[in-house]
């Protein structure tokens, strides 16, 4: 199924709680075996542990923090935070019992476990006092994230919740607790409450180059992982023009820093019945992005170098100039790509171009393909099937990204196709998508009403992951 991106045997990856030390990343992940069909997740799960240093080779240690029983507060181990402090490795996490939710009881509480070696964990009875506070929804109180606030010499814990009331009300917010010793906590109320979404999930807070970045996933039909930024850990928070890292398919992403790289850990959702027209499901395949800081202090993403450099046996494609005086022109770049490959090119277009696109799995007879369309006039990167006939052929709500590309400027473009997952990068912008149909075998490029140039173009269908 996938030759490069990580997916455990017999399960799909859910939310990931990453931690890093000395170049090694510890991924604590939830796993959905989809037994029975997704609802959105089925059998209760704990946290499994898998480790990697290069995002190509993974060592699976199985269940690290075990789920509880049917009548326990941690029937499910929902998301949380892993960090080192006070001489131990700590996990602050959400215990969830779906039976209690049906009975109208408090179904989500914060819990604590600790470890000496990342693999063996002891559950403690601490943090149960950090239950939903008065006025907040007792069924939406989850995903704690803990950081050390150097300025105030205290621990800061933030989590996602909402106010009591109908879920049609967009009262999603982050709240916070503070502590000097990880044991005695003081509730500080709202940490950030923009009243934009029903709920917030998977908050993350980190500092890079003098700026604080607050990462979160919106609980809505768009489900994007977004961020705001501030010079202070207390805000005020500024929303950048492009406040996302990826599209709707890339969900519940959090970061970890190993001393050299800050990596974003998200999963690419599958679709119901493996159908392009199906709705997105909870759980999927892990795809990392490496985060970097642009000159204006906003964040861009790129492939993790070790993952990208694992491709080998590259084949060179000669430089191309494709011209469309009127309408659209197109050229096949690679025939018979297969379902696993990388593609890289330096691309430049002139001021007349309205759009250009990469067409994946193109059938030259029917003209059908998947397409990443770079619309210069609309300033968007859009994924769809082309042609979408009979209308519609793909459920692509949220499969677009804002992008501002300038004419007569060289851009590096990278593409990874791994089974049904397609990942594209350009100018710090990423977009992950799924495609399930066996349409054709070629990769082509098209341009509308102008000229596009490609140089230094290479592709590979081999990877060194042994």
Coordinates of C-alpha atoms in Angstrom, one line a residue:
X1 CA 0.0 0.0 0.0
X2 CA 2.6 2.6 1.1
X3 CA 6.3 2.2 0.5
X4 CA 7.5 5.2 2.4
X5 CA 4.8 6.9 4.6
X6 CA 4.1 5.2 7.9
X7 CA 1.0 3.1 8.6
X8 CA 1.0 0.3 11.2
X9 CA 0.0 -3.2 10.2
X10 CA -3.7 -3.8 10.5
X11 CA -4.6 -0.3 11.7
X12 CA -4.7 3.4 10.8
X13 CA -2.8 6.2 12.5
X14 CA -4.8 8.6 14.6
X15 CA -3.6 11.5 16.6
X16 CA 0.2 11.6 17.3
X17 CA 1.8 12.8 20.4
X18 CA 5.5 13.5 19.4
X19 CA 8.5 14.0 21.5
X20 CA 12.2 14.3 20.4
X21 CA 15.6 14.0 22.0
X22 CA 19.0 14.0 20.4
X23 CA 17.9 13.4 16.8
X24 CA 15.4 10.7 17.7
X25 CA 11.6 11.1 17.5
X26 CA 9.2 9.2 19.8
X27 CA 5.7 9.0 18.2
X28 CA 2.9 8.0 20.6
X29 CA 0.0 7.4 18.3
X30 CA -3.6 6.2 18.6
X31 CA -4.5 3.3 16.3
X32 CA -7.9 2.6 14.8
X33 CA -8.4 -1.0 13.6
X34 CA -11.8 -0.1 12.2
X35 CA -13.5 -3.0 13.7
X36 CA -16.4 -2.6 13.0
X37 CA -16.8 0.2 10.5
X38 CA -15.7 3.7 11.6
X39 CA -18.1 5.6 14.0
X40 CA -15.7 7.6 13.7
X41 CA -13.5 5.2 15.7
X42 CA -14.4 1.9 17.1
X43 CA -12.6 -0.4 19.5
X44 CA -11.0 1.5 22.4
X45 CA -7.3 2.3 22.1
X46 CA -4.3 3.4 24.1
X47 CA -1.1 5.0 22.9
X48 CA 1.3 2.9 20.9
X49 CA 4.9 3.9 20.4
X50 CA 7.0 4.0 17.3
X51 CA 10.4 5.6 16.9
X52 CA 12.3 7.1 14.0
X53 CA 15.4 9.2 13.3
X54 CA 15.0 9.6 9.6
X55 CA 11.2 9.2 8.9
X56 CA 12.0 6.3 6.6
X57 CA 12.7 3.5 9.1
X58 CA 10.4 3.0 12.0
X59 CA 10.7 0.8 15.1
X60 CA 7.4 -0.3 16.6
X61 CA 7.2 -1.0 20.3
X62 CA 3.5 -1.6 20.5
X63 CA 1.2 -0.3 23.2
X64 CA 3.0 2.0 25.6
X65 CA 0.2 3.5 27.7
X66 CA -2.6 0.9 27.9
X67 CA -6.3 1.7 27.6
X68 CA -8.6 1.1 30.5
X69 CA -11.6 -1.1 30.8
X70 CA -15.2 -0.5 29.7
X71 CA -16.0 1.3 33.0
X72 CA -12.8 3.1 33.5
X73 CA -12.2 6.9 33.0
X74 CA -9.5 6.0 30.4
X75 CA -11.6 3.5 28.3
X76 CA -9.9 5.5 25.4
X77 CA -6.6 7.3 25.8
X78 CA -7.2 10.5 23.9
X79 CA -4.5 13.0 22.9
X80 CA -2.1 14.6 25.3
X81 CA 1.4 15.9 25.7
X82 CA 4.8 14.1 26.3
X83 CA 7.7 16.0 27.9
X84 CA 10.6 15.7 30.3
X85 CA 10.6 17.4 33.7
X86 CA 11.4 16.8 37.4
X87 CA 13.6 13.9 36.5
X88 CA 11.0 11.9 34.6
X89 CA 9.2 11.6 31.3
X90 CA 5.6 12.7 31.7
X91 CA 2.5 12.2 29.7
X92 CA -0.5 14.4 30.4
X93 CA -3.4 13.0 28.5
X94 CA -7.2 12.8 28.1
X95 CA -9.1 9.9 29.5
X96 CA -12.4 9.3 27.6
X97 CA -15.3 7.0 28.3
X98 CA -18.0 6.9 25.6
X99 CA -20.4 5.0 27.9
X100 CA -20.3 7.9 30.4
X101 CA -20.9 10.4 27.6
X102 CA -24.1 8.5 26.6
X103 CA -25.2 8.7 30.3
X104 CA -24.6 12.4 30.5
X105 CA -21.6 12.1 32.9
X106 CA -18.3 13.9 32.6
X107 CA -16.7 11.8 29.9
X108 CA -13.3 13.6 29.4
X109 CA -10.8 14.2 32.2
X110 CA -7.0 14.9 32.3
X111 CA -4.8 12.1 33.5
X112 CA -1.1 11.5 34.2
X113 CA 1.5 8.8 33.5
X114 CA 5.3 8.8 33.9
X115 CA 8.2 6.8 32.6
X116 CA 11.9 6.3 32.9
X117 CA 12.6 5.0 29.4
X118 CA 9.8 6.2 27.1
X119 CA 8.6 2.5 26.7
X120 CA 7.2 1.5 30.1
X121 CA 4.7 3.8 31.7
X122 CA 3.1 3.9 35.1
X123 CA -0.3 5.5 35.5
X124 CA -0.9 7.9 38.4
X125 CA -4.0 9.3 39.9
X126 CA -2.9 12.9 39.5
X127 CA -4.6 15.6 37.4
X128 CA -8.1 14.2 37.8
X129 CA -8.8 17.5 39.5
X130 CA -8.3 19.2 36.2
X131 CA -11.8 18.2 35.1
X132 CA -14.1 20.5 33.1
X133 CA -14.6 23.8 34.9
X134 CA -17.9 25.5 35.5
X135 CA -19.4 27.0 32.4
X136 CA -17.5 24.7 30.0
X137 CA -18.7 21.7 28.1
X138 CA -18.0 18.5 30.1
X139 CA -17.9 16.4 27.0
X140 CA -15.3 18.5 25.1
X141 CA -12.3 18.9 27.4
X142 CA -9.2 17.4 25.8
X143 CA -5.8 17.3 24.2
X144 CA -3.6 19.0 26.9
X145 CA -0.2 20.5 25.9
X146 CA 2.4 21.4 28.5
X147 CA 5.3 23.8 28.2
X148 CA 7.7 25.5 30.6
X149 CA 7.2 29.2 30.8
X150 CA 10.8 30.5 31.4
X151 CA 9.7 34.1 32.0
X152 CA 7.3 33.2 34.8
X153 CA 9.2 30.1 36.0
X154 CA 6.1 27.9 35.9
X155 CA 4.5 25.2 33.8
X156 CA 1.7 26.2 31.4
X157 CA -1.0 23.7 30.3
X158 CA -3.4 24.5 27.6
X159 CA -6.3 22.4 26.3
X160 CA -9.2 22.6 23.9
X161 CA -12.8 23.1 25.0
X162 CA -15.9 25.1 24.4
X163 CA -18.6 26.8 26.4
X164 CA -21.7 24.9 27.5
X165 CA -24.5 25.1 25.0
X166 CA -25.5 23.8 21.6
X167 CA -22.7 22.8 19.3
X168 CA -24.1 25.1 16.6
X169 CA -22.6 27.9 18.8
X170 CA -19.0 28.6 17.8
X171 CA -17.6 29.0 21.3
X172 CA -14.4 26.9 20.8
X173 CA -11.5 28.2 22.9
X174 CA -8.3 27.2 24.6
X175 CA -8.1 27.4 28.4
X176 CA -5.0 27.2 30.6
X177 CA -3.7 26.0 34.0
X178 CA -0.4 26.9 35.6
X179 CA 1.8 25.0 38.1
X180 CA 5.2 25.3 39.8
X181 CA 5.6 21.6 40.4
X182 CA 3.3 19.7 38.0
X183 CA 1.1 18.7 40.9
X184 CA -0.7 21.7 42.1
X185 CA -2.5 23.5 39.3
X186 CA -4.4 26.8 39.2
X187 CA -7.1 27.4 36.5
X188 CA -6.4 30.6 34.6
X189 CA -9.5 30.7 32.4
X190 CA -9.5 31.4 28.7
X191 CA -6.1 31.4 27.0
X192 CA -7.3 32.2 23.5
X193 CA -11.0 32.5 22.7
X194 CA -11.6 33.8 19.1
X195 CA -15.2 32.4 18.9
X196 CA -14.5 31.1 15.4
X197 CA -15.0 27.4 15.7
X198 CA -17.2 24.9 17.5
X199 CA -14.2 23.5 19.3
X200 CA -10.4 23.4 19.2
X201 CA -8.3 20.2 19.1
X202 CA -4.6 19.4 19.4
X203 CA -3.1 22.7 20.6
X204 CA 0.6 23.1 20.5
X205 CA 2.8 26.0 21.7
X206 CA 6.4 26.6 20.8
X207 CA 9.0 29.3 20.4
X208 CA 11.2 29.9 17.3
X209 CA 13.4 32.8 16.5
X210 CA 11.9 35.2 19.1
X211 CA 8.3 34.4 18.2
X212 CA 5.7 32.2 19.9
X213 CA 3.5 30.0 17.6
X214 CA 0.2 28.6 18.8
X215 CA -0.8 25.6 16.6
X216 CA -4.3 24.1 16.6
X217 CA -6.8 22.1 14.6
X218 CA -10.2 23.7 14.0
X219 CA -13.1 21.4 14.8
X220 CA -15.2 22.1 11.7
X221 CA -15.9 20.6 8.3
X222 CA -12.7 22.1 7.1
X223 CA -10.6 20.5 9.9
X224 CA -7.4 22.3 9.0
X225 CA -4.4 22.6 11.3
X226 CA -3.7 26.3 11.6
X227 CA -1.5 28.7 13.7
X228 CA -1.4 32.2 15.1
X229 CA 1.8 34.0 16.3
X230 CA 2.9 36.5 19.0
X231 CA 6.0 38.0 20.5
X232 CA 4.7 36.9 23.9
X233 CA 3.5 33.6 25.2
X234 CA 0.5 35.5 26.6
X235 CA -0.4 37.0 23.2
X236 CA -2.0 39.0 21.7
X237 CA -2.1 36.5 18.8
X238 CA -1.7 37.6 15.2
X239 CA -3.3 35.6 12.4
X240 CA -0.9 35.5 9.3
X241 CA -2.4 35.8 5.8
X242 CA -1.9 32.1 5.2
X243 CA -2.4 30.5 8.7
X244 CA -2.4 26.8 7.6
X245 CA 0.3 24.3 6.8
X246 CA -1.7 21.9 4.5
X247 CA -5.3 21.2 3.4
X248 CA -8.3 19.5 5.0
X249 CA -6.9 16.0 4.5
X250 CA -4.0 16.7 6.9
X251 CA -5.4 16.5 10.4
X252 CA -4.5 16.9 14.1
X253 CA -0.9 17.9 13.5
X254 CA 1.5 18.6 16.4
X255 CA 5.2 19.4 16.4
X256 CA 8.4 18.2 18.1
X257 CA 12.0 19.6 18.0
X258 CA 15.0 17.3 18.2
X259 CA 17.6 20.1 18.5
X260 CA 17.9 20.6 14.7
X261 CA 14.5 20.1 13.1
X262 CA 11.0 21.1 14.2
X263 CA 8.7 18.5 12.5
X264 CA 5.0 18.6 12.1
X265 CA 3.2 15.3 12.8
X266 CA -0.1 14.9 11.1
X267 CA -2.1 12.1 9.4
X268 CA -3.7 12.0 5.9
X269 CA -7.3 10.9 6.2
X270 CA -8.7 8.0 4.2
X271 CA -12.1 8.2 2.5
X272 CA -15.1 6.1 3.0
X273 CA -15.1 2.9 1.0
X274 CA -11.8 4.0 -0.6
X275 CA -13.9 6.1 -2.9
X276 CA -12.9 9.6 -4.3
X277 CA -16.4 10.8 -3.7
X278 CA -16.5 9.5 -0.1
X279 CA -16.3 11.6 3.0
X280 CA -13.0 11.8 4.9
X281 CA -12.6 9.4 7.8
X282 CA -10.9 9.6 11.2
X283 CA -7.4 8.1 10.9
X284 CA -5.1 7.4 8.0
X285 CA -1.4 7.6 7.1
X286 CA 1.4 9.6 8.9
X287 CA 3.1 12.2 6.8
X288 CA 5.7 14.6 8.3
X289 CA 6.4 18.2 7.3
X290 CA 9.5 20.1 8.4
X291 CA 8.7 23.6 9.6
X292 CA 10.9 26.6 8.8
X293 CA 10.6 30.3 9.6
X294 CA 10.4 32.6 6.6
X295 CA 12.0 36.1 6.5
X296 CA 8.7 37.7 7.6
X297 CA 8.5 35.2 10.6
X298 CA 5.6 33.3 9.2
X299 CA 6.0 29.5 8.9
X300 CA 6.6 27.4 5.8
X301 CA 6.9 23.7 5.4
X302 CA 9.1 21.4 3.3
X303 CA 9.8 17.6 3.1
X304 CA 12.0 16.3 5.9
X305 CA 15.4 16.2 4.3
X306 CA 16.2 12.6 5.4
X307 CA 12.8 11.4 3.9
X308 CA 13.3 13.2 0.7
X309 CA 16.9 12.1 0.3
X310 CA 15.9 8.5 0.7
X311 CA 14.9 8.4 -2.9
X312 CA 17.6 6.9 -5.1
X313 CA 18.3 6.0 -8.7
X314 CA 17.0 9.4 -10.0
X315 CA 16.3 9.7 -13.7
X316 CA 16.8 13.1 -15.5
X317 CA 14.2 14.7 -17.7
X318 CA 15.4 17.2 -20.2
X319 CA 14.6 20.9 -19.8
X320 CA 11.2 21.9 -21.2
X321 CA 9.6 25.1 -22.5
X322 CA 5.8 24.7 -23.0
X323 CA 4.0 27.5 -24.8
X324 CA 0.2 28.1 -25.1
X325 CA -0.5 31.2 -27.3
X326 CA -4.2 30.6 -26.9
X327 CA -6.0 28.2 -24.6
X328 CA -4.0 25.3 -23.1
X329 CA -0.9 23.3 -24.1
X330 CA 0.3 20.2 -22.5
X331 CA 3.2 17.7 -22.5
X332 CA 3.7 14.3 -21.0
X333 CA 6.8 14.3 -18.8
X334 CA 6.9 10.7 -17.6
X335 CA 5.2 7.6 -19.0
X336 CA 4.2 4.7 -16.8
X337 CA 5.0 6.3 -13.5
X338 CA 3.7 3.5 -11.3
X339 CA 2.0 4.3 -8.0
X340 CA 5.2 5.3 -6.1
X341 CA 7.6 8.0 -7.1
X342 CA 9.1 11.4 -6.4
X343 CA 9.3 14.3 -8.8
X344 CA 11.3 17.5 -8.5
X345 CA 11.7 20.5 -10.9
X346 CA 12.6 24.1 -11.0
X347 CA 9.7 25.9 -12.6
X348 CA 9.2 29.4 -14.0
X349 CA 6.3 31.0 -15.9
X350 CA 5.8 34.3 -17.7
X351 CA 3.4 37.1 -17.0
X352 CA 0.8 35.9 -19.4
X353 CA 0.1 32.6 -17.7
X354 CA -3.3 32.2 -16.1
X355 CA -2.6 28.7 -14.6
X356 CA -0.4 25.7 -14.9
X357 CA -0.9 22.2 -13.6
X358 CA 0.7 18.8 -12.9
X359 CA -1.6 16.0 -14.1
X360 CA -1.1 12.7 -12.3
X361 CA -2.1 9.2 -13.6
X362 CA -3.2 10.7 -16.9
X363 CA -4.9 8.5 -19.5
X364 CA -3.9 10.0 -22.9
X365 CA -6.9 8.4 -24.6
X366 CA -9.7 9.7 -22.3
X367 CA -7.7 12.8 -21.1
X368 CA -8.7 11.8 -17.5
X369 CA -6.2 12.6 -14.6
X370 CA -5.8 13.9 -11.1
X371 CA -4.6 17.4 -11.2
X372 CA -2.7 19.9 -9.0
X373 CA -3.8 23.2 -10.5
X374 CA -1.7 26.4 -9.8
X375 CA -4.2 29.2 -10.5
X376 CA -2.1 32.4 -10.9
X377 CA -5.2 34.6 -11.3
X378 CA -7.1 33.1 -8.3
X379 CA -3.9 32.7 -6.2
X380 CA -4.8 29.2 -5.3
X381 CA -3.4 25.7 -5.5
X382 CA -6.3 23.3 -6.1
X383 CA -6.6 19.5 -6.3
X384 CA -9.3 17.9 -8.4
X385 CA -10.0 15.3 -11.1
X386 CA -9.7 16.7 -14.6
X387 CA -12.1 16.4 -16.4
X388 CA -14.7 16.0 -13.6
X389 CA -17.2 14.3 -15.9
X390 CA -19.9 13.3 -15.2
X391 CA -20.0 16.0 -12.5
X392 CA -18.7 15.5 -9.9
X393 CA -15.8 12.9 -9.6
X394 CA -14.1 14.0 -6.4
X395 CA -15.1 15.2 -3.0
X396 CA -12.5 18.0 -2.7
X397 CA -13.9 20.4 -0.1
X398 CA -10.8 21.8 1.6
X399 CA -8.3 20.5 -0.9
X400 CA -6.9 23.9 -1.8
X401 CA -4.3 26.3 -0.5
X402 CA -3.8 30.0 -1.0
X403 CA -0.6 30.6 -3.0
X404 CA 1.0 33.8 -4.5
X405 CA 3.5 32.9 -7.2
X406 CA 5.2 35.6 -9.2
X407 CA 6.0 35.5 -12.8
X408 CA 9.6 35.2 -14.1
X409 CA 10.6 33.8 -10.7
X410 CA 12.1 30.3 -10.2
X411 CA 10.3 28.0 -7.8
X412 CA 11.3 24.5 -6.5
X413 CA 8.5 22.1 -6.8
X414 CA 8.5 18.7 -5.1
X415 CA 5.9 15.9 -5.4
X416 CA 5.7 12.5 -3.6
X417 CA 3.2 9.8 -4.7
X418 CA 3.0 6.9 -2.3
X419 CA 0.1 4.7 -3.2
X420 CA -3.1 6.7 -2.6
X421 CA -1.4 9.6 -0.9
X422 CA -0.1 12.5 -3.0
X423 CA 2.0 15.3 -1.4
X424 CA 3.1 18.5 -3.2
X425 CA 5.3 21.3 -2.0
X426 CA 6.1 24.7 -3.5
X427 CA 7.2 27.9 -1.9
X428 CA 6.7 26.7 1.7
X429 CA 3.1 25.5 0.9
X430 CA 2.1 21.9 1.1
X431 CA -1.0 20.0 0.1
X432 CA -1.7 16.3 0.9
X433 CA -4.6 14.5 -0.9
X434 CA -5.9 11.0 -1.6
X435 CA -6.7 9.4 -5.0
X436 CA -8.1 5.9 -5.4
X437 CA -8.9 5.5 -9.1
X438 CA -6.6 3.8 -11.6
X439 CA -7.1 6.4 -14.3
X440 CA -3.9 6.2 -16.3
X441 CA -0.1 5.9 -16.2
X442 CA 1.4 9.2 -17.1
X443 CA 2.5 12.5 -15.5
X444 CA 2.0 15.6 -17.6
X445 CA 2.3 19.3 -17.3
X446 CA -0.1 21.9 -18.8
X447 CA -0.1 25.7 -19.1
X448 CA -2.8 28.1 -20.1
X449 CA -2.2 31.3 -22.2
X450 CA 1.5 31.7 -21.6
X451 CA 4.9 30.0 -21.2
X452 CA 6.2 27.7 -18.5
X453 CA 9.8 26.5 -18.2
X454 CA 11.0 23.4 -16.4
X455 CA 14.7 22.7 -15.6
X456 CA 16.8 20.4 -13.3
X457 CA 13.9 18.0 -13.4
X458 CA 14.4 14.5 -11.9
X459 CA 12.2 11.7 -10.7
X460 CA 12.7 8.4 -8.8
X461 CA 10.6 5.3 -8.1
X462 CA 13.1 3.7 -5.7
X463 CA 13.7 4.4 -2.0
X464 CA 16.3 3.2 0.4
X465 CA 14.3 2.3 3.5
X466 CA 16.1 -0.9 4.6

